[in-house]
Structures are given as structure tokens and as C-alpha cells.
Amino acid sequence: MPAAQDPRPLLVCFGDSLTAGYGADPGQSYPDYLQADLDARGYKYRVVNEGVSGNTTKDGIDRLAGIVAMKPAVVIVEFGGNDGLRGLPIEDSRSHLDTIVGTLKASEAKVLIAGITLPPNYGPAYIKQFDATYPLLAKKYDVPLMPFLLKDVYGVPGMMQADDTHATAAGNKIVAGELVPFLTPLLKK
């Protein structure tokens, strides 16, 4: 059914390459598998993949008006990895994410934050500050948090691509399944 004629409420997956499904074949991103999982559980939502590879939290702000204009019922916010990998100031990333989550909440969308972490070579002090961003914002806006999007696939053979950053199709399927318990309290049957 064309999107314009699809009456189901929107669940927007808003993020970077982890959301976009970088390196996986079309139809094998975590939003694709999430659609199948929700359909199988009787949740009538249309999952829309708004992941763009390479996006930082600042890029997320630049795309935010378009997401709000879609009038989503629920948004999974997954940003920050590219900020961290580039060593951008934590305060800037945190401020950008605050704007994203705050704007979505003000638009009456329900929000789930999907956190990410960094490889150990970024140093414990930077990683600790980086990781603290997600629970701080979840608490501030009273939204659920999946602390680490890749928690059950990172470092697991066959679940991560050779770059050790992006999930394989099999990994994306697991990520989708792991998101469901965080999402279901936000959904209506």
C-alpha cells in the first residue's frame, strides 16, 4: 500500500548508519525486521526508516523538522556514534540530542532513545561522559532507554560486519527483537 494511503500510525526510526542498515542488503535493516516483529505481534504501525549513514547529532537537528512534519506516533532516536567516533565535544552532542528528544516530545510523539557506546581506544573518561548522555536525557524527558543498541550483537561472530561497527542482517534481526520490549509500552494494539 502506498504510504499516503496507509492509515497506520507511524513509528519512525530516526538515526544514522546503524538505523539505515549500512552494509546490509535492502530489507535487512533493523527497522525492516522491526516491522515484521510488530506485525507478528499484532501491532498495527508502519515502520519508517529515517536512518542516514554518516549523520551526526547536528545532522539529526537539520532533519528534525521533516521528522516532526511526518507526525509520527513513536520515534526511536539513535544518534551519537558518529559524533563519538569523530571525537566531537560531548557537550555539543548532548545539546543536539537534547534538542532532538525535546522537540519530538513537544510534538507529542512518544520517544525511545537507543544508546550506543564507543570502542575502548577513545579512553575511559571520554567514553564515560559519552555513555552518560543517554540516561541523562532519558531521565530528563521521562522516556525509555535501550542503553546499547548493539548489546547482544557487538563482538558476536556473524552478527557484526568486518568493520566491527555495523550489524550484519542477522545482527539487525536480533537488534529489532531486542527493541520490542522497550517499545511495546509505547504502542497500542
PDB file of C-alpha atoms in Angstrom:
ATOM      1  CA  MET A   1       0.000   0.000   0.000  1.00  0.00           C
ATOM      2  CA  PRO A   2       1.397   3.447  -0.883  1.00  0.00           C
ATOM      3  CA  ALA A   3       2.468   5.368   2.218  1.00  0.00           C
ATOM      4  CA  ALA A   4      -0.030   8.153   1.529  1.00  0.00           C
ATOM      5  CA  GLN A   5      -2.891   5.628   1.706  1.00  0.00           C
ATOM      6  CA  ASP A   6      -1.569   3.676   4.705  1.00  0.00           C
ATOM      7  CA  PRO A   7      -3.721   4.605   7.722  1.00  0.00           C
ATOM      8  CA  ARG A   8      -1.456   3.029  10.343  1.00  0.00           C
ATOM      9  CA  PRO A   9       0.311   5.336  12.797  1.00  0.00           C
ATOM     10  CA  LEU A  10       3.977   5.943  12.027  1.00  0.00           C
ATOM     11  CA  LEU A  11       6.863   4.550  14.013  1.00  0.00           C
ATOM     12  CA  VAL A  12       9.920   6.408  12.758  1.00  0.00           C
ATOM     13  CA  CYS A  13      13.429   5.013  13.244  1.00  0.00           C
ATOM     14  CA  PHE A  14      15.490   8.218  13.238  1.00  0.00           C
ATOM     15  CA  GLY A  15      19.256   7.839  13.252  1.00  0.00           C
ATOM     16  CA  ASP A  16      22.497   7.184  11.451  1.00  0.00           C
ATOM     17  CA  SER A  17      24.020   4.204   9.605  1.00  0.00           C
ATOM     18  CA  LEU A  18      23.039   1.744  12.367  1.00  0.00           C
ATOM     19  CA  THR A  19      19.412   2.613  11.642  1.00  0.00           C
ATOM     20  CA  ALA A  20      19.891   2.910   7.880  1.00  0.00           C
ATOM     21  CA  GLY A  21      21.228  -0.651   7.746  1.00  0.00           C
ATOM     22  CA  TYR A  22      24.613   0.283   6.273  1.00  0.00           C
ATOM     23  CA  GLY A  23      26.259  -2.672   4.560  1.00  0.00           C
ATOM     24  CA  ALA A  24      23.194  -4.915   4.748  1.00  0.00           C
ATOM     25  CA  ASP A  25      21.071  -5.720   1.727  1.00  0.00           C
ATOM     26  CA  PRO A  26      17.830  -3.773   1.182  1.00  0.00           C
ATOM     27  CA  GLY A  27      15.138  -5.085   3.513  1.00  0.00           C
ATOM     28  CA  GLN A  28      17.681  -6.189   6.140  1.00  0.00           C
ATOM     29  CA  SER A  29      17.971  -3.123   8.390  1.00  0.00           C
ATOM     30  CA  TYR A  30      16.720  -3.305  11.947  1.00  0.00           C
ATOM     31  CA  PRO A  31      13.648  -1.160  11.013  1.00  0.00           C
ATOM     32  CA  ASP A  32      12.727  -3.757   8.357  1.00  0.00           C
ATOM     33  CA  TYR A  33      12.888  -6.562  10.904  1.00  0.00           C
ATOM     34  CA  LEU A  34      11.089  -4.420  13.472  1.00  0.00           C
ATOM     35  CA  GLN A  35       8.169  -4.048  11.069  1.00  0.00           C
ATOM     36  CA  ALA A  36       7.950  -7.843  10.769  1.00  0.00           C
ATOM     37  CA  ASP A  37       8.225  -8.295  14.552  1.00  0.00           C
ATOM     38  CA  LEU A  38       5.480  -5.772  15.278  1.00  0.00           C
ATOM     39  CA  ASP A  39       3.225  -7.216  12.548  1.00  0.00           C
ATOM     40  CA  ALA A  40       3.665 -10.708  14.024  1.00  0.00           C
ATOM     41  CA  ARG A  41       2.702  -9.396  17.469  1.00  0.00           C
ATOM     42  CA  GLY A  42      -0.442  -7.678  16.186  1.00  0.00           C
ATOM     43  CA  TYR A  43       0.789  -4.082  16.444  1.00  0.00           C
ATOM     44  CA  LYS A  44      -0.563  -2.025  13.549  1.00  0.00           C
ATOM     45  CA  TYR A  45       2.212   0.504  12.926  1.00  0.00           C
ATOM     46  CA  ARG A  46       4.052   1.484   9.773  1.00  0.00           C
ATOM     47  CA  VAL A  47       7.783   1.488  10.496  1.00  0.00           C
ATOM     48  CA  VAL A  48       9.681   4.119   8.518  1.00  0.00           C
ATOM     49  CA  ASN A  49      13.470   4.029   8.238  1.00  0.00           C
ATOM     50  CA  GLU A  50      14.871   7.546   8.546  1.00  0.00           C
ATOM     51  CA  GLY A  51      18.473   6.462   9.076  1.00  0.00           C
ATOM     52  CA  VAL A  52      21.192   8.273   7.116  1.00  0.00           C
ATOM     53  CA  SER A  53      24.725   6.912   7.113  1.00  0.00           C
ATOM     54  CA  GLY A  54      27.325   9.316   8.458  1.00  0.00           C
ATOM     55  CA  ASN A  55      24.820  11.527  10.279  1.00  0.00           C
ATOM     56  CA  THR A  56      25.889  13.238  13.472  1.00  0.00           C
ATOM     57  CA  THR A  57      23.549  14.640  16.111  1.00  0.00           C
ATOM     58  CA  LYS A  58      23.845  18.013  14.324  1.00  0.00           C
ATOM     59  CA  ASP A  59      22.643  16.388  11.097  1.00  0.00           C
ATOM     60  CA  GLY A  60      19.744  14.975  13.102  1.00  0.00           C
ATOM     61  CA  ILE A  61      18.755  18.517  14.109  1.00  0.00           C
ATOM     62  CA  ASP A  62      18.947  19.565  10.458  1.00  0.00           C
ATOM     63  CA  ARG A  63      16.461  16.785   9.570  1.00  0.00           C
ATOM     64  CA  LEU A  64      14.247  17.205  12.627  1.00  0.00           C
ATOM     65  CA  ALA A  65      11.562  19.440  11.081  1.00  0.00           C
ATOM     66  CA  GLY A  66      10.958  16.840   8.385  1.00  0.00           C
ATOM     67  CA  ILE A  67      10.522  14.114  11.002  1.00  0.00           C
ATOM     68  CA  VAL A  68       8.080  16.233  13.030  1.00  0.00           C
ATOM     69  CA  ALA A  69       6.147  17.023   9.826  1.00  0.00           C
ATOM     70  CA  MET A  70       5.568  13.277   9.359  1.00  0.00           C
ATOM     71  CA  LYS A  71       3.511  13.368  12.603  1.00  0.00           C
ATOM     72  CA  PRO A  72       4.944  10.131  13.971  1.00  0.00           C
ATOM     73  CA  ALA A  73       3.234   8.365  16.869  1.00  0.00           C
ATOM     74  CA  VAL A  74       6.563   6.930  18.053  1.00  0.00           C
ATOM     75  CA  VAL A  75      10.193   7.757  17.248  1.00  0.00           C
ATOM     76  CA  ILE A  76      13.264   5.669  18.029  1.00  0.00           C
ATOM     77  CA  VAL A  77      16.149   8.142  18.323  1.00  0.00           C
ATOM     78  CA  GLU A  78      19.555   6.585  17.569  1.00  0.00           C
ATOM     79  CA  PHE A  79      22.332   9.141  17.167  1.00  0.00           C
ATOM     80  CA  GLY A  80      25.735   9.856  18.634  1.00  0.00           C
ATOM     81  CA  GLY A  81      28.023   7.161  17.278  1.00  0.00           C
ATOM     82  CA  ASN A  82      29.434   9.376  14.536  1.00  0.00           C
ATOM     83  CA  ASP A  83      29.904  12.245  16.992  1.00  0.00           C
ATOM     84  CA  GLY A  84      31.888   9.953  19.269  1.00  0.00           C
ATOM     85  CA  LEU A  85      33.941   8.376  16.502  1.00  0.00           C
ATOM     86  CA  ARG A  86      34.916  11.878  15.368  1.00  0.00           C
ATOM     87  CA  GLY A  87      35.766  12.910  18.930  1.00  0.00           C
ATOM     88  CA  LEU A  88      33.281  15.798  18.873  1.00  0.00           C
ATOM     89  CA  PRO A  89      32.720  17.640  22.158  1.00  0.00           C
ATOM     90  CA  ILE A  90      30.321  15.720  24.422  1.00  0.00           C
ATOM     91  CA  GLU A  91      28.537  18.953  25.384  1.00  0.00           C
ATOM     92  CA  ASP A  92      27.659  19.624  21.730  1.00  0.00           C
ATOM     93  CA  SER A  93      26.396  16.107  21.074  1.00  0.00           C
ATOM     94  CA  ARG A  94      24.403  16.148  24.309  1.00  0.00           C
ATOM     95  CA  SER A  95      22.874  19.538  23.453  1.00  0.00           C
ATOM     96  CA  HIS A  96      21.920  18.344  19.959  1.00  0.00           C
ATOM     97  CA  LEU A  97      20.347  15.153  21.296  1.00  0.00           C
ATOM     98  CA  ASP A  98      18.510  17.207  23.918  1.00  0.00           C
ATOM     99  CA  THR A  99      17.050  19.350  21.118  1.00  0.00           C
ATOM    100  CA  ILE A 100      16.039  16.269  19.121  1.00  0.00           C
ATOM    101  CA  VAL A 101      14.333  14.479  22.012  1.00  0.00           C
ATOM    102  CA  GLY A 102      12.762  17.677  23.396  1.00  0.00           C
ATOM    103  CA  THR A 103      11.365  18.698  20.008  1.00  0.00           C
ATOM    104  CA  LEU A 104       9.924  15.235  19.354  1.00  0.00           C
ATOM    105  CA  LYS A 105       8.329  15.115  22.814  1.00  0.00           C
ATOM    106  CA  ALA A 106       6.847  18.595  22.281  1.00  0.00           C
ATOM    107  CA  SER A 107       5.321  17.322  19.026  1.00  0.00           C
ATOM    108  CA  GLU A 108       3.514  14.675  21.117  1.00  0.00           C
ATOM    109  CA  ALA A 109       5.461  11.782  19.633  1.00  0.00           C
ATOM    110  CA  LYS A 110       6.423   9.043  22.055  1.00  0.00           C
ATOM    111  CA  VAL A 111      10.202   8.629  22.103  1.00  0.00           C
ATOM    112  CA  LEU A 112      12.532   5.713  22.735  1.00  0.00           C
ATOM    113  CA  ILE A 113      16.238   6.539  22.985  1.00  0.00           C
ATOM    114  CA  ALA A 114      18.592   3.888  21.623  1.00  0.00           C
ATOM    115  CA  GLY A 115      22.058   4.458  23.041  1.00  0.00           C
ATOM    116  CA  ILE A 116      25.411   3.482  21.645  1.00  0.00           C
ATOM    117  CA  THR A 117      28.945   3.345  23.054  1.00  0.00           C
ATOM    118  CA  LEU A 118      32.469   3.668  21.677  1.00  0.00           C
ATOM    119  CA  PRO A 119      35.490   1.383  21.262  1.00  0.00           C
ATOM    120  CA  PRO A 120      37.866   1.384  24.254  1.00  0.00           C
ATOM    121  CA  ASN A 121      40.611   3.248  22.381  1.00  0.00           C
ATOM    122  CA  TYR A 122      38.651   6.507  22.874  1.00  0.00           C
ATOM    123  CA  GLY A 123      39.696   6.498  26.520  1.00  0.00           C
ATOM    124  CA  PRO A 124      37.672   5.820  29.654  1.00  0.00           C
ATOM    125  CA  ALA A 125      36.988   9.480  30.548  1.00  0.00           C
ATOM    126  CA  TYR A 126      35.536  10.375  27.125  1.00  0.00           C
ATOM    127  CA  ILE A 127      33.556   7.122  26.905  1.00  0.00           C
ATOM    128  CA  LYS A 128      32.114   7.573  30.408  1.00  0.00           C
ATOM    129  CA  GLN A 129      30.886  11.085  29.540  1.00  0.00           C
ATOM    130  CA  PHE A 130      29.630   9.906  26.160  1.00  0.00           C
ATOM    131  CA  ASP A 131      27.722   6.954  27.656  1.00  0.00           C
ATOM    132  CA  ALA A 132      26.178   9.170  30.366  1.00  0.00           C
ATOM    133  CA  THR A 133      24.396  11.270  27.736  1.00  0.00           C
ATOM    134  CA  TYR A 134      21.673   8.713  27.025  1.00  0.00           C
ATOM    135  CA  PRO A 135      20.458   8.014  30.595  1.00  0.00           C
ATOM    136  CA  LEU A 136      20.604  11.755  31.388  1.00  0.00           C
ATOM    137  CA  LEU A 137      18.264  12.578  28.512  1.00  0.00           C
ATOM    138  CA  ALA A 138      16.001   9.589  29.154  1.00  0.00           C
ATOM    139  CA  LYS A 139      15.576  10.770  32.741  1.00  0.00           C
ATOM    140  CA  LYS A 140      15.122  14.440  31.785  1.00  0.00           C
ATOM    141  CA  TYR A 141      12.366  13.650  29.286  1.00  0.00           C
ATOM    142  CA  ASP A 142      10.962  10.592  31.078  1.00  0.00           C
ATOM    143  CA  VAL A 143      11.378   8.363  28.030  1.00  0.00           C
ATOM    144  CA  PRO A 144      12.521   4.741  27.829  1.00  0.00           C
ATOM    145  CA  LEU A 145      16.141   3.968  27.036  1.00  0.00           C
ATOM    146  CA  MET A 146      17.717   0.979  25.378  1.00  0.00           C
ATOM    147  CA  PRO A 147      21.221   1.611  26.780  1.00  0.00           C
ATOM    148  CA  PHE A 148      23.216  -0.050  23.968  1.00  0.00           C
ATOM    149  CA  LEU A 149      21.546  -0.764  20.629  1.00  0.00           C
ATOM    150  CA  LEU A 150      24.087  -3.452  19.691  1.00  0.00           C
ATOM    151  CA  LYS A 151      24.333  -5.097  23.134  1.00  0.00           C
ATOM    152  CA  ASP A 152      23.520  -8.629  22.002  1.00  0.00           C
ATOM    153  CA  VAL A 153      25.369  -8.482  18.681  1.00  0.00           C
ATOM    154  CA  TYR A 154      28.569  -6.496  19.271  1.00  0.00           C
ATOM    155  CA  GLY A 155      31.541  -8.859  19.318  1.00  0.00           C
ATOM    156  CA  VAL A 156      29.373 -11.883  18.472  1.00  0.00           C
ATOM    157  CA  PRO A 157      30.682 -13.857  15.461  1.00  0.00           C
ATOM    158  CA  GLY A 158      28.471 -13.415  12.398  1.00  0.00           C
ATOM    159  CA  MET A 159      26.476 -10.576  13.944  1.00  0.00           C
ATOM    160  CA  MET A 160      28.817  -7.716  13.053  1.00  0.00           C
ATOM    161  CA  GLN A 161      30.282  -6.737   9.699  1.00  0.00           C
ATOM    162  CA  ALA A 162      34.037  -6.732   9.095  1.00  0.00           C
ATOM    163  CA  ASP A 163      34.184  -3.039  10.106  1.00  0.00           C
ATOM    164  CA  ASP A 164      33.162  -4.117  13.634  1.00  0.00           C
ATOM    165  CA  THR A 165      30.794  -1.126  13.725  1.00  0.00           C
ATOM    166  CA  HIS A 166      27.687  -2.175  11.791  1.00  0.00           C
ATOM    167  CA  ALA A 167      25.463  -5.200  12.332  1.00  0.00           C
ATOM    168  CA  THR A 168      25.004  -7.862   9.673  1.00  0.00           C
ATOM    169  CA  ALA A 169      21.500  -8.796   8.519  1.00  0.00           C
ATOM    170  CA  ALA A 170      21.422 -11.476  11.243  1.00  0.00           C
ATOM    171  CA  GLY A 171      22.578  -8.895  13.766  1.00  0.00           C
ATOM    172  CA  ASN A 172      19.922  -6.399  12.665  1.00  0.00           C
ATOM    173  CA  LYS A 173      17.253  -9.044  13.160  1.00  0.00           C
ATOM    174  CA  ILE A 174      18.416  -9.524  16.762  1.00  0.00           C
ATOM    175  CA  VAL A 175      18.563  -5.740  17.340  1.00  0.00           C
ATOM    176  CA  ALA A 176      14.941  -5.436  16.208  1.00  0.00           C
ATOM    177  CA  GLY A 177      13.870  -8.193  18.554  1.00  0.00           C
ATOM    178  CA  GLU A 178      15.740  -6.567  21.442  1.00  0.00           C
ATOM    179  CA  LEU A 179      13.988  -3.235  20.785  1.00  0.00           C
ATOM    180  CA  VAL A 180      10.482  -4.714  21.040  1.00  0.00           C
ATOM    181  CA  PRO A 181      10.273  -4.894  24.879  1.00  0.00           C
ATOM    182  CA  PHE A 182      11.376  -1.254  25.117  1.00  0.00           C
ATOM    183  CA  LEU A 183       8.802  -0.226  22.503  1.00  0.00           C
ATOM    184  CA  THR A 184       5.688  -2.165  23.458  1.00  0.00           C
ATOM    185  CA  PRO A 185       4.807   0.090  26.422  1.00  0.00           C
ATOM    186  CA  LEU A 186       4.629   2.964  23.906  1.00  0.00           C
ATOM    187  CA  LEU A 187       2.387   1.117  21.444  1.00  0.00           C
ATOM    188  CA  LYS A 188      -1.337   0.424  21.206  1.00  0.00           C
ATOM    189  CA  LYS A 189      -2.803  -2.744  19.759  1.00  0.00           C
TER     190      LYS A 189
END
